[in-house]
XYZ file of C-alpha atoms in Angstrom:
439
model
C 9.996 -18.583 7.018
C 7.644 -15.591 7.197
C 8.572 -12.024 6.370
C 6.903 -9.438 8.616
C 6.996 -5.706 7.882
C 6.039 -3.090 10.485
C 5.429 0.532 9.515
C 6.280 3.746 11.307
C 3.096 3.874 13.372
C 3.617 0.283 14.517
C 7.041 1.217 15.959
C 6.081 4.806 16.760
C 6.820 4.686 20.500
C 8.655 2.459 23.015
C 5.291 0.985 24.013
C 4.447 0.169 20.390
C 7.920 -1.337 19.882
C 7.338 -3.669 22.825
C 3.977 -4.725 21.341
C 5.599 -5.412 17.976
C 8.309 -7.496 19.646
C 5.607 -9.535 21.381
C 3.962 -10.203 17.994
C 7.325 -11.167 16.496
C 8.139 -13.693 19.214
C 4.596 -15.043 19.569
C 4.808 -17.473 16.641
C 8.013 -19.105 17.889
C 9.203 -19.813 14.347
C 12.159 -18.179 12.501
C 11.046 -14.818 11.127
C 12.515 -12.086 8.936
C 11.498 -8.595 10.119
C 11.464 -5.381 8.041
C 11.079 -2.114 9.969
C 10.325 1.472 8.989
C 11.577 4.514 10.877
C 9.621 5.568 13.962
C 6.670 7.741 12.889
C 7.647 11.393 12.578
C 11.376 10.679 12.327
C 11.650 10.789 8.526
C 9.854 14.154 8.478
C 12.384 15.521 10.992
C 15.300 14.170 8.939
C 13.881 15.796 5.798
C 13.531 19.050 7.763
C 17.205 18.816 8.766
C 18.102 18.326 5.098
C 16.026 21.337 4.065
C 17.911 23.559 6.511
C 21.223 22.259 5.187
C 20.175 22.884 1.576
C 19.447 26.469 2.624
C 22.888 26.715 4.302
C 21.313 27.167 7.735
C 23.308 24.840 10.056
C 21.849 26.507 13.154
C 18.329 25.501 12.125
C 19.514 21.976 11.312
C 21.277 21.613 14.665
C 18.166 22.752 16.510
C 16.121 19.957 14.920
C 18.950 17.446 15.502
C 19.144 18.355 19.199
C 15.382 18.101 19.632
C 15.248 14.712 17.919
C 18.233 13.398 19.903
C 16.575 14.380 23.187
C 13.415 12.525 22.104
C 15.356 9.347 21.306
C 17.327 9.480 24.549
C 13.956 9.476 26.324
C 12.864 6.472 24.254
C 15.962 4.562 25.395
C 15.027 5.107 29.057
C 11.498 3.819 28.405
C 12.397 0.834 26.231
C 15.234 -0.889 28.085
C 15.250 -2.200 31.627
C 18.941 -3.022 32.215
C 21.793 -0.547 32.709
C 23.881 -2.510 30.204
C 21.461 -1.969 27.312
C 20.588 1.591 28.344
C 24.257 2.548 28.244
C 24.830 0.678 24.979
C 21.904 2.426 23.261
C 22.711 5.856 24.744
C 26.129 5.553 23.109
C 24.581 4.380 19.836
C 22.114 7.303 19.757
C 24.893 9.758 20.599
C 27.035 8.426 17.721
C 24.077 8.583 15.326
C 23.319 12.224 16.064
C 26.986 13.221 15.978
C 26.978 11.666 12.504
C 24.004 13.872 11.565
C 25.837 16.939 12.936
C 28.805 16.171 10.678
C 26.704 17.144 7.663
C 26.396 20.734 8.942
C 30.082 21.325 8.153
C 30.232 20.080 4.569
C 28.846 20.771 1.117
C 25.285 19.424 1.038
C 23.733 17.659 -1.989
C 21.016 15.088 -2.668
C 23.535 12.315 -1.935
C 24.011 13.563 1.626
C 20.264 13.998 2.012
C 19.668 10.308 1.249
C 22.277 9.344 3.840
C 20.532 11.513 6.432
C 17.042 10.178 5.644
C 18.332 6.575 5.881
C 19.221 7.054 9.560
C 15.576 6.760 10.646
C 15.410 3.098 9.661
C 18.926 2.459 10.955
C 17.994 3.807 14.401
C 14.657 1.947 14.686
C 16.156 -1.421 13.660
C 19.036 -1.086 16.124
C 16.612 -0.210 18.925
C 14.304 -3.173 18.268
C 17.213 -5.598 17.770
C 18.758 -4.578 21.092
C 15.413 -4.840 22.898
C 14.858 -8.387 21.606
C 18.414 -9.328 22.586
C 17.810 -7.871 26.062
C 14.725 -10.096 26.262
C 16.896 -13.126 25.510
C 15.804 -13.692 21.907
C 18.432 -14.925 19.427
C 18.259 -11.918 17.110
C 20.579 -10.483 14.450
C 20.472 -7.228 12.490
C 21.340 -7.505 8.785
C 21.977 -4.128 7.158
C 19.811 -3.581 4.070
C 22.770 -1.673 2.614
C 24.624 -5.003 2.378
C 22.122 -6.680 0.038
C 19.377 -4.301 -1.186
C 20.429 -2.620 -4.440
C 18.857 -0.927 -7.462
C 20.164 -1.060 -11.018
C 21.017 1.809 -13.374
C 17.296 2.261 -14.096
C 16.595 2.707 -10.346
C 14.715 -0.600 -10.333
C 15.464 -3.332 -7.760
C 18.295 -5.614 -8.885
C 16.524 -8.879 -8.030
C 19.394 -11.195 -8.990
C 21.866 -9.233 -6.845
C 19.433 -9.091 -3.900
C 18.840 -12.848 -4.027
C 22.551 -13.678 -4.294
C 23.679 -11.380 -1.457
C 20.784 -12.169 0.875
C 21.169 -15.931 0.393
C 24.861 -15.643 1.271
C 24.116 -13.530 4.370
C 21.512 -16.024 5.595
C 23.943 -18.929 5.099
C 26.623 -17.058 7.058
C 24.193 -16.359 9.900
C 22.256 -19.593 10.335
C 20.470 -20.503 13.540
C 18.941 -17.182 14.548
C 15.273 -17.024 15.455
C 14.773 -13.422 14.335
C 16.443 -11.576 11.461
C 15.898 -7.814 11.254
C 16.614 -5.321 8.472
C 15.691 -1.821 7.370
C 12.882 -1.085 4.965
C 13.020 1.595 2.270
C 16.798 2.127 2.158
C 19.227 0.549 -0.321
C 22.279 1.276 -2.409
C 22.092 2.295 -6.042
C 24.066 0.809 -8.932
C 27.022 3.051 -8.023
C 27.156 1.947 -4.391
C 25.688 5.173 -3.001
C 23.021 5.179 -0.272
C 19.616 5.522 -1.912
C 16.024 4.390 -1.379
C 13.365 2.317 -3.117
C 10.916 5.261 -3.380
C 7.727 3.525 -4.508
C 6.216 1.427 -1.778
C 9.128 1.986 0.601
C 9.311 -0.643 3.336
C 6.480 -2.687 1.801
C 8.580 -3.009 -1.346
C 11.569 -4.170 0.748
C 9.453 -6.869 2.399
C 8.127 -8.082 -0.942
C 11.611 -8.199 -2.490
C 13.003 -10.112 0.491
C 10.077 -12.538 0.493
C 10.582 -13.260 -3.206
C 14.369 -13.628 -2.823
C 13.963 -16.093 0.069
C 10.896 -17.882 -1.326
C 9.117 -17.107 1.956
C 5.933 -18.893 3.027
C 4.096 -15.583 3.505
C 4.757 -11.844 3.585
C 2.888 -9.922 6.271
C 2.410 -6.156 6.072
C 1.490 -4.826 9.537
C -0.137 -1.389 9.752
C -2.774 0.283 11.940
C -5.663 -0.753 9.650
C -7.444 -4.121 9.549
C -6.644 -4.920 5.912
C -8.165 -3.352 2.801
C -11.784 -2.269 3.235
C -14.545 -2.613 0.669
C -14.974 1.177 0.607
C -13.479 4.315 2.126
C -14.334 4.237 5.877
C -13.832 8.007 6.060
C -16.768 8.517 3.698
C -18.975 5.425 4.025
C -20.306 3.935 7.260
C -20.061 0.238 8.138
C -17.320 -0.697 5.689
C -15.773 -4.142 6.088
C -12.304 -5.562 5.549
C -12.030 -7.624 2.370
C -10.677 -11.018 3.409
C -9.181 -12.064 0.051
C -7.957 -10.210 -3.031
C -6.197 -11.229 -6.219
C -2.884 -9.399 -6.706
C -4.426 -7.530 -9.662
C -7.418 -6.473 -7.558
C -5.149 -5.229 -4.772
C -3.023 -3.273 -7.254
C -6.120 -1.628 -8.766
C -7.426 -0.630 -5.329
C -4.023 0.672 -4.258
C -3.591 2.700 -7.439
C -7.049 4.195 -7.201
C -6.905 5.351 -3.625
C -6.504 2.553 -1.040
C -3.548 4.095 0.840
C -2.715 0.957 2.843
C -0.622 -0.432 -0.035
C 1.445 0.952 -2.917
C 0.342 -0.542 -6.267
C 3.803 -1.731 -7.337
C 5.190 -2.974 -4.036
C 3.641 -6.450 -4.149
C 4.755 -7.260 -7.703
C 7.810 -9.311 -6.609
C 5.530 -11.398 -4.360
C 2.983 -11.795 -7.152
C 5.564 -13.081 -9.633
C 7.022 -15.430 -7.006
C 3.547 -16.718 -6.064
C 3.967 -15.746 -2.398
C 0.811 -14.595 -0.574
C 0.807 -11.182 1.109
C -1.271 -10.703 4.251
C -2.293 -7.255 5.534
C -2.556 -7.229 9.340
C -3.397 -4.713 12.060
C -0.946 -4.228 14.963
C -3.787 -2.707 17.007
C -5.941 -5.831 16.477
C -3.437 -8.641 15.856
C -5.996 -11.446 16.092
C -8.108 -10.014 13.258
C -7.673 -12.054 10.044
C -6.809 -9.037 7.888
C -6.635 -9.329 4.081
C -4.823 -12.082 2.169
C -3.577 -11.170 -1.323
C -2.690 -14.027 -3.671
C -3.083 -15.253 -7.247
C -6.564 -16.722 -6.666
C -9.531 -15.179 -8.484
C -12.873 -15.569 -6.709
C -15.365 -15.934 -9.535
C -18.559 -13.944 -9.648
C -17.809 -11.455 -6.868
C -17.304 -7.699 -6.678
C -14.836 -7.010 -3.873
C -14.396 -3.303 -3.197
C -14.594 0.320 -4.273
C -11.868 2.985 -4.133
C -11.647 6.657 -5.090
C -8.795 8.773 -6.404
C -9.051 12.565 -5.963
C -7.393 15.559 -7.657
C -8.001 14.292 -11.178
C -7.971 16.528 -14.257
C -9.817 15.537 -17.441
C -8.531 16.712 -20.829
C -10.510 16.361 -24.057
C -9.101 17.040 -27.512
C -11.589 17.241 -30.373
C -10.489 17.286 -33.990
C -12.193 16.494 -37.264
C -8.701 15.724 -38.583
C -8.576 12.722 -36.268
C -11.068 10.773 -38.365
C -9.184 7.793 -39.829
C -5.848 9.610 -39.264
C -3.046 7.196 -38.452
C -0.580 8.363 -35.819
C -2.963 10.813 -34.140
C -3.065 9.007 -30.799
C 0.683 8.462 -30.873
C 1.263 12.215 -31.225
C -1.126 12.948 -28.377
C 0.422 10.407 -26.030
C 3.947 11.551 -26.876
C 3.070 15.001 -25.522
C 2.174 13.508 -22.146
C 5.300 11.362 -22.235
C 7.538 14.354 -22.937
C 6.269 15.981 -19.727
C 6.463 12.704 -17.756
C 2.752 12.870 -16.996
C 0.958 9.535 -16.627
C -2.550 9.011 -18.001
C -5.148 7.237 -15.822
C -8.150 6.790 -18.107
C -8.693 7.061 -21.868
C -11.891 7.223 -23.945
C -11.940 7.675 -27.724
C -14.501 8.493 -30.394
C -14.331 9.141 -34.132
C -13.461 12.811 -33.637
C -11.957 13.080 -30.168
C -10.125 11.551 -27.265
C -10.535 12.189 -23.529
C -7.864 11.453 -20.923
C -7.474 11.914 -17.191
C -4.295 12.745 -15.263
C -3.506 13.040 -11.545
C -0.486 15.329 -11.936
C -1.221 18.812 -13.253
C 2.300 20.228 -12.782
C 2.714 20.610 -16.569
C -0.962 21.022 -17.455
C -0.604 24.411 -19.187
C 2.298 23.225 -21.345
C 0.466 20.016 -22.268
C -2.678 21.907 -23.236
C -0.664 24.372 -25.357
C 0.902 21.522 -27.324
C -2.374 19.622 -27.706
C -3.924 22.704 -29.335
C -1.788 21.980 -32.400
C -4.060 19.016 -33.106
C -7.546 20.173 -32.112
C -9.819 22.003 -29.693
C -8.908 21.307 -26.068
C -11.172 21.482 -23.021
C -10.133 20.861 -19.409
C -12.217 19.784 -16.415
C -10.604 20.079 -12.969
C -11.611 18.924 -9.487
C -12.555 15.490 -10.779
C -12.433 12.077 -9.106
C -12.015 8.491 -10.342
C -14.261 5.872 -8.729
C -12.941 2.338 -9.239
C -15.057 -0.800 -8.717
C -12.912 -3.926 -8.326
C -13.709 -7.625 -8.531
C -14.319 -10.365 -11.073
C -15.363 -8.058 -13.931
C -14.522 -10.312 -16.838
C -16.683 -9.367 -19.844
C -18.267 -12.820 -19.863
C -19.941 -12.121 -16.495
C -23.254 -10.917 -17.839
C -24.724 -7.995 -15.898
C -21.800 -7.288 -13.582
C -21.007 -3.932 -15.174
C -24.708 -3.116 -15.016
C -24.676 -3.431 -11.228
C -22.021 -0.714 -11.064
C -23.662 1.567 -13.621
C -27.049 1.197 -11.880
C -25.486 2.435 -8.655
C -24.215 5.499 -10.550
C -27.511 6.291 -12.293
C -28.047 9.519 -10.331
C -24.434 10.690 -10.584
C -23.191 12.716 -13.609
C -20.404 10.621 -15.176
C -17.762 12.289 -17.349
C -16.004 9.077 -18.529
C -16.237 5.304 -18.087
C -13.335 2.843 -18.474
C -14.200 -0.834 -18.849
C -12.465 -3.727 -20.589
C -8.848 -2.685 -20.098
C -8.679 -5.075 -17.156
C -10.663 -8.113 -16.042
C -10.767 -6.663 -12.552
C -12.197 -3.142 -12.667
C -14.626 -0.630 -14.059
C -13.863 3.042 -13.443
C -15.993 6.186 -13.498
C -14.737 9.760 -13.776
C -16.999 12.124 -11.831
C -16.831 15.486 -10.068
C -15.181 15.435 -6.650
C -18.314 17.098 -5.302
C -20.266 13.914 -6.154
C -17.750 11.484 -4.633
C -19.493 10.884 -1.318
C -22.868 10.200 -2.937
C -21.243 7.868 -5.463
C -19.345 5.815 -2.863
C -22.391 5.509 -0.617
C -24.616 4.470 -3.531
C -22.103 1.858 -4.709
C -21.861 0.356 -1.212
C -25.637 0.219 -0.888
C -26.018 -1.437 -4.307
C -23.029 -3.790 -4.363
C -22.496 -4.856 -0.759
C -25.558 -4.184 1.379
C -28.499 -5.116 -0.798
């Protein structure tokens, strides 16, 4: 069985929903479908929550009414029979009356998560009913019945596998199974969400739990490209990536995929294919555990980076120095992207400057601190094992006319990263493409 995930843009209108349903039924084989909320819906639900936090029920009701009117219009466009139009009109009415109920009660983060979850609940009910109207043997399985996180807010894989296996056994014989992406219950049974990776994470967890043949992530982009198409002309989709390569690209700027969401698939050895709903016949990108030797695959860039350097003569041969430095970042829950050390100093980069001033103040206990803002990390990904003589030279040659603040190489067999000024990003990406891909 395949698992297919469709994002908000893919189900962003009745017309798009019909196209997605055609793709779902085209294969003719049993399929498990994961759907996001219709594009724009989650933002509206968050807006409703913001009004309720501010004790402004009138503002919340205005957004609720506007969104309800929009969905009632979608029902008229999507369904062709009076039976299903009436059924879905009643469903939409019940959903929005449920949202209105929150305007009369104390509002906390728990209620907000219940409100935000309704986007996926509405989209999955709409698509399920449309497929049933078309005569397809389709069932909706609520993600709240099997998707759960543990006390550390991490997916409870054993629970997910046990509950989902039981649900599938109880509902054998359907051609299409549909569930919600993103939403789940937490360890205490409350409605929550998976946060990182959202619906992609749901698809990967389901694929691993069911030992699926393949997990397909459908978006509006033809797979991962070998460079940023917004900056570089004539980029191409990369047809194959190792899971580690895909994670590096996702972490360093390739927005099509969250870096952690494919980990369950990676550990289960299940390939993930990135496909384009706007060009369904395009091959997309396959992500698996295969390393293609001797090839550089792609380049990605991560903006809004801050570089911090601490210089101290006391660091020389001092045990525990790096531990003290890193503990400061940990205490402010600020992740470090790159690290470079010397005998008398250490440089680090971060992408979250919310606690920058506090971090710098504490670092000054141990040495002289300098900060560079408006920086950018350029990441080159491929088979960059140290035994591949000259591969790192190809990347550094492409950067020979770009001022480089830091270089990270050797921490992974799959990347080499450069820290540069954001102002030099376009030149760097174009030079890397010209040197690595279009020689």
